[in-house]
Coordinates of N, CA and C in Angstrom, one line a residue:
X25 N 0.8 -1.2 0.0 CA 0.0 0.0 0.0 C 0.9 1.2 0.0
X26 N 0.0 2.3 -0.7 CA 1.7 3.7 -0.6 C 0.3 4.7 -0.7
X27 N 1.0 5.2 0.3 CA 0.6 6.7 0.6 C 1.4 7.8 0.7
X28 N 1.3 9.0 -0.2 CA 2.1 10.2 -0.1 C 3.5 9.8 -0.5
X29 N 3.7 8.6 -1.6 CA 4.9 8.4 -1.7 C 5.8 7.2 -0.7
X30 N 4.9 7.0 0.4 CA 5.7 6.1 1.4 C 4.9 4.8 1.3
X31 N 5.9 3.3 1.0 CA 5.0 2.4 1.4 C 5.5 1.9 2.7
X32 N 3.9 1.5 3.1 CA 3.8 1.1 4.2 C 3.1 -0.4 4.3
X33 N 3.8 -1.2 5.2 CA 3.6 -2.7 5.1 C 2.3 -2.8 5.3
X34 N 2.0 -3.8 5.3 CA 0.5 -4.1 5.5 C 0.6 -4.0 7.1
X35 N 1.5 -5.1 7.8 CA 1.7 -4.9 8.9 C 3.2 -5.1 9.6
X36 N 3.5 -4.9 10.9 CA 5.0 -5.2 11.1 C 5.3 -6.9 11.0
X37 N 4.1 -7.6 11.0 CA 4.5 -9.2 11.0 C 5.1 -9.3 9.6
X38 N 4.8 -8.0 8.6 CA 5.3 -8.8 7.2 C 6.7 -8.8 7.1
X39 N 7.3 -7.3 8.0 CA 8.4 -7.3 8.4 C 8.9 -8.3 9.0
X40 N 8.8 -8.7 9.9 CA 8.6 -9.8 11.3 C 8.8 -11.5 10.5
X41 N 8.2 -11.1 10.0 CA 8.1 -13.0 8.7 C 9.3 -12.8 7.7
X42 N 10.2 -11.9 7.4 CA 10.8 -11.2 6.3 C 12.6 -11.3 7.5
X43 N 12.4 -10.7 8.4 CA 13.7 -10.6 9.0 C 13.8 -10.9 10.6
X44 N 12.7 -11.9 10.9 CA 12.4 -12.6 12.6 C 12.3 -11.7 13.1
X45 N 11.6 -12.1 14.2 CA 11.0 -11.2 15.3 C 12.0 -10.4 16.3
X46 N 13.2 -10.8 16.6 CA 14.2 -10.1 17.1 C 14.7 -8.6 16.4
X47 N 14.4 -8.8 14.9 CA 15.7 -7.6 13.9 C 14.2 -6.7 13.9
X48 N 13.0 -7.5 14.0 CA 11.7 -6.3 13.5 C 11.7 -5.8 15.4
X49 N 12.2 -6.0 15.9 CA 11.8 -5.2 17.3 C 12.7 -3.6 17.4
X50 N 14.0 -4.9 17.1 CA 15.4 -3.6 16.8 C 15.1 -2.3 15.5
X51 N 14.4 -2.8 14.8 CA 13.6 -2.0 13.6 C 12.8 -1.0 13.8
X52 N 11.7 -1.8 15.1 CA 10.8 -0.8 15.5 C 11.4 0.1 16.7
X53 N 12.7 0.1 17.3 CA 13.4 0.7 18.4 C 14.2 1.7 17.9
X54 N 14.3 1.4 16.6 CA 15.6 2.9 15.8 C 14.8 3.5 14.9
X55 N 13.4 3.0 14.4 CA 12.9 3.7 13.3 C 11.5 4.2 13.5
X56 N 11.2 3.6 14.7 CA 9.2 3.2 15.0 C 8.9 4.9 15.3
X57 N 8.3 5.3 14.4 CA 7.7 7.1 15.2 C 8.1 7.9 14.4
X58 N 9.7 7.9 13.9 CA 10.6 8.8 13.3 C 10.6 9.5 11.9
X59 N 9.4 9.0 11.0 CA 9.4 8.9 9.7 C 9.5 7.9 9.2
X60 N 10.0 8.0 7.7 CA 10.3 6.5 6.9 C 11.7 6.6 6.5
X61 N 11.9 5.7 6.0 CA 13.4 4.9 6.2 C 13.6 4.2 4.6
X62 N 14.7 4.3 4.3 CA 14.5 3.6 2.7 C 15.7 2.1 2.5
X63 N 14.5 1.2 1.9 CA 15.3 0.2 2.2 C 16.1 0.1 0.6
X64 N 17.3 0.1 -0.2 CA 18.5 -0.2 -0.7 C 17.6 -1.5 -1.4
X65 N 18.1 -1.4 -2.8 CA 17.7 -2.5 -3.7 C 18.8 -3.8 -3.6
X66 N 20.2 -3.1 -3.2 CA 21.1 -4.0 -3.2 C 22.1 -3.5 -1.5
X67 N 21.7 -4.9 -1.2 CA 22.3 -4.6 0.6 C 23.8 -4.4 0.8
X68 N 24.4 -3.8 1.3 CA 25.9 -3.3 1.5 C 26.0 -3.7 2.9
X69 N 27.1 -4.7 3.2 CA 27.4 -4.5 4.8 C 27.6 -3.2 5.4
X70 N 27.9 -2.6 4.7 CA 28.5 -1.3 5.6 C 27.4 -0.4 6.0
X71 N 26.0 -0.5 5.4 CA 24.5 -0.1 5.5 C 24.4 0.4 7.2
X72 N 24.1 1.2 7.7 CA 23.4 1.0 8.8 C 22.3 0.1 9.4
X73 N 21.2 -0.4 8.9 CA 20.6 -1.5 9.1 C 21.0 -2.3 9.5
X74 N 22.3 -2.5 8.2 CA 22.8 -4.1 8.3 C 23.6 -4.4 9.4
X75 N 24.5 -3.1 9.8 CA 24.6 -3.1 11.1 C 23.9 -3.4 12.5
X76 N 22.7 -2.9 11.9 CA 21.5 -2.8 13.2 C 21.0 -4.1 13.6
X77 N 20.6 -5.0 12.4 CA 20.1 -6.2 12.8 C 20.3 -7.2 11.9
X78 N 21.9 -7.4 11.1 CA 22.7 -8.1 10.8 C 22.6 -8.3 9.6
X79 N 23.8 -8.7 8.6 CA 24.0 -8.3 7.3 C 22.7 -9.5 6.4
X80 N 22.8 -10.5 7.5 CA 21.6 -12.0 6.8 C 20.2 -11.8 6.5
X81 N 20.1 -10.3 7.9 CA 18.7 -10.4 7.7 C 18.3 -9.4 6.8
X82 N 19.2 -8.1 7.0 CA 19.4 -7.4 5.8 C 19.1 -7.5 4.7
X83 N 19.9 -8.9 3.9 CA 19.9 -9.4 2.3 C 18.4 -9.4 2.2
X84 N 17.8 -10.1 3.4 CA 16.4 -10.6 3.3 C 15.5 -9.5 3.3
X85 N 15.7 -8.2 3.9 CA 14.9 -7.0 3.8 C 15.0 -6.3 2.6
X86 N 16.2 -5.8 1.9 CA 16.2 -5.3 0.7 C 15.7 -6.3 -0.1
X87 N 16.0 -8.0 -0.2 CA 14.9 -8.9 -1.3 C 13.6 -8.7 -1.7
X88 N 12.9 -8.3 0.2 CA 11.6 -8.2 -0.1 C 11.1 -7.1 -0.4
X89 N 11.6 -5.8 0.6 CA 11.3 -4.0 0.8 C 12.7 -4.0 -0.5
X90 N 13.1 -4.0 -1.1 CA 14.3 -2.6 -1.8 C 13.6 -1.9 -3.0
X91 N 14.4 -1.3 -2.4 CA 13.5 -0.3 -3.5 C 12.6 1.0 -2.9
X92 N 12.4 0.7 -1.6 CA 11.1 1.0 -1.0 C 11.2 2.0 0.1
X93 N 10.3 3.0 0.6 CA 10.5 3.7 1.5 C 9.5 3.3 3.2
X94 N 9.9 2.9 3.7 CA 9.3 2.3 4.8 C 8.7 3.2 6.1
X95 N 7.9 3.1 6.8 CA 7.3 3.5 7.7 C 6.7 3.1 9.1
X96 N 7.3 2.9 10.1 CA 6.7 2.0 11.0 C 6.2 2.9 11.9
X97 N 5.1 2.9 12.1 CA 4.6 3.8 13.3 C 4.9 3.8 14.7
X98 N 4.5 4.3 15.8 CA 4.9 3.9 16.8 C 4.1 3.0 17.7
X99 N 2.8 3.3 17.5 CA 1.9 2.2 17.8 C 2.3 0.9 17.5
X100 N 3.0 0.6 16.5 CA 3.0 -0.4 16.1 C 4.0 -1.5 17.0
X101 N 4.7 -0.7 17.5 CA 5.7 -1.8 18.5 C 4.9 -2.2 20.0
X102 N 3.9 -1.8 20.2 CA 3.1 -2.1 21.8 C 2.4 -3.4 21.0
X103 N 1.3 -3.0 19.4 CA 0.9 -4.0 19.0 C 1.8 -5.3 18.7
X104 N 2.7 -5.0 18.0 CA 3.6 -6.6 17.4 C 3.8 -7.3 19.1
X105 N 4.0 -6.6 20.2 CA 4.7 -7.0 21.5 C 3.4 -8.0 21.8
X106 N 2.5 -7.3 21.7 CA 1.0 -7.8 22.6 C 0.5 -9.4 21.2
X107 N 0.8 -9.0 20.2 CA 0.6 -10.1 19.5 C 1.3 -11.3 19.5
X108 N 2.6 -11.0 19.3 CA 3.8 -11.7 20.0 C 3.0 -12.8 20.9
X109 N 3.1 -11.7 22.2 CA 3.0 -12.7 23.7 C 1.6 -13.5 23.4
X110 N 0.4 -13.5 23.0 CA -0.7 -14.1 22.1 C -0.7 -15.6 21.2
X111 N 0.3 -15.1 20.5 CA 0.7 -15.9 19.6 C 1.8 -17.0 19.9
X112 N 2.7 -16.6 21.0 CA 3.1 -17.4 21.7 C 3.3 -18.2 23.0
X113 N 2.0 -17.8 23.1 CA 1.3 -19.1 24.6 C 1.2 -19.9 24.2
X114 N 1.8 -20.4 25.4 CA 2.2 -22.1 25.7 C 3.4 -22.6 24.3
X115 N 3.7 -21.5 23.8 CA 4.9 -22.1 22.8 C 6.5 -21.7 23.3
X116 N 6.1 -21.1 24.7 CA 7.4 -20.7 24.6 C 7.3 -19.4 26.2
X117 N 8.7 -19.5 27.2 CA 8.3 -19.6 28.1 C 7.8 -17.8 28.2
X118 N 7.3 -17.8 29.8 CA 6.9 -16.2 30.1 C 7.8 -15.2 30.0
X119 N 9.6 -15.9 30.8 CA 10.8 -15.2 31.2 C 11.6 -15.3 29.7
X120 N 11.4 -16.2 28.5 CA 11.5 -15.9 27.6 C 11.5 -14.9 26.9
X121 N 9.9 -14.8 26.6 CA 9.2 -13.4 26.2 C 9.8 -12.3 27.1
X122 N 10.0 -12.1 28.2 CA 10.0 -11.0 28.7 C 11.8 -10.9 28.4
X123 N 12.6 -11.6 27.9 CA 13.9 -11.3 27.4 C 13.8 -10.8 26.3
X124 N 13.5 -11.4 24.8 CA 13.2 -10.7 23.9 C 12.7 -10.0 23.5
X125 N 11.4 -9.2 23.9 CA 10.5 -8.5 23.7 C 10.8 -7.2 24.8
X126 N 11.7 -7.2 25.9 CA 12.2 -6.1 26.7 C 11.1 -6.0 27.3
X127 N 9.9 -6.7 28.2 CA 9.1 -6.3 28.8 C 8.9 -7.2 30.6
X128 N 8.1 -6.7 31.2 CA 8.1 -7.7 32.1 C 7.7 -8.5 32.2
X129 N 7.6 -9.5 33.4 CA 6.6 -10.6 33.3 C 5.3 -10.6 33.9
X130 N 4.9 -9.4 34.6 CA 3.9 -8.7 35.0 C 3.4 -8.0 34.1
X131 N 3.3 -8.0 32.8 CA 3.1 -7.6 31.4 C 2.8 -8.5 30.5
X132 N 3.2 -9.4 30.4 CA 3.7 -10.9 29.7 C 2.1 -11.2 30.4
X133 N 1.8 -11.4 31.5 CA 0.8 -12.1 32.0 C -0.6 -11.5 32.1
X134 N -0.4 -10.1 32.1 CA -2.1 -9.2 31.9 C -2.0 -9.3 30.5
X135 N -1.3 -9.3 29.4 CA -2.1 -9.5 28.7 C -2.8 -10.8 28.2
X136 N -1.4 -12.2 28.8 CA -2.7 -13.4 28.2 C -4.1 -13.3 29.0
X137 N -3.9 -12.6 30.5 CA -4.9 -12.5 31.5 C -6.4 -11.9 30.1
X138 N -6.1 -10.8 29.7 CA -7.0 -10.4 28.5 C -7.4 -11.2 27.9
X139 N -6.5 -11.9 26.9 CA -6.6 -12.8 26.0 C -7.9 -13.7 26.5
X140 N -7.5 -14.5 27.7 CA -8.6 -15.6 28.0 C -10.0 -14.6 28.6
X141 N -9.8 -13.7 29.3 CA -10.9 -12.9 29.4 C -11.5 -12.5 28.2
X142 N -11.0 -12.4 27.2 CA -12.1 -11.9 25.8 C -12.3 -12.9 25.1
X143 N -11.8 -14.1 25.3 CA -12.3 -16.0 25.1 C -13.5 -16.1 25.5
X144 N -13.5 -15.8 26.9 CA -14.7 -16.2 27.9 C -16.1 -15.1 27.3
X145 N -15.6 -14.3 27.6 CA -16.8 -13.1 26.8 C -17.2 -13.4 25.6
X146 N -16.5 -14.3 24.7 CA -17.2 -14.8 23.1 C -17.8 -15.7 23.4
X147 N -17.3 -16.4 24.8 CA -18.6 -17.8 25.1 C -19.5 -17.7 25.6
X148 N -20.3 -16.1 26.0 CA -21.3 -16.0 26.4 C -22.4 -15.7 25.6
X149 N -22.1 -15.8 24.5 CA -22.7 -15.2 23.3 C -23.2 -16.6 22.0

C-alpha cells in the first residue's frame, strides 16, 4: 500500500516474517515514530541497518522491501509486542518473552490474563 509516496507494510508481522522477530523489534526501536526509512535495492554490509540487525537479515529486507520507502509507526511496536505474547502461549516460556520483547513478566501475564478474558466473553454469546 503507498501513501504520499511512502509504502507502508500491511503490517509489522510482514516485516517480522521477512527478517524474525528479534531484527523487526530492533527496527521498530531505531525507526518506529521517526518517519520512513528507505530500504536499498542492493544490501551493502557497511548499510546502517545491516549493522543494526545483521547483514543476513538485511539481504532478506532489501529482497523483499528494496527499493522502498518504509514507515513504522509507533503504535505499532506495543501492537507486534501484545501479539507476540498471544501468539506465543504455551509455545514458549513467560521469562523468555520478557527477554526478547524487553518487557516484564507482570506484562507478559495481563495481557494473556486479556486474551482468556475476551475468550470467555465470546462464550457468552
Amino acid at each position: 500500500m503507498k501513501k504520499n509516496g511512502i509504502t507502508l507494510p500491511t503490517s509489522m508481522f510482514e516485516i517480522a516474517e521477512t527478517v524474525g522477530f528479534d531484527a523487526a523489534v530492533v527496527l521498530m526501536d531505531n525507526f518506529g515514530g521517526i518517519g520512513s526509512f528507505y530500504i536499498p535495492r542492493v544490501a551493502l554490509e557497511r548499510h546502517k541497518i545491516a549493522r543494526l540487525i545483521g547483514f543476513e537479515n538485511y539481504k532478506k529486507l532489501c529482497k523483499n522491501f528494496g527499493g522502498q520507502r518504509l514507515f513504522i509507526p509507533r503504535g505499532a511496536y506495543r501492537r507486534l509486542k501484545k501479539s507476540l505474547i498471544i501468539e506465543a502461549d504455551g509455545n514458549i516460556s513467560n521469562r523468555q518473552l520478557c527477554r526478547i520483547l524487553g518487557v516484564t513478566e507482570r506484562y507478559v501475564l495481563k495481557v494473556k490474563a486479556e486474551l482468556k478474558e475476551d475468550k470467555k466473553q465470546g462464550e457468552l454469546f
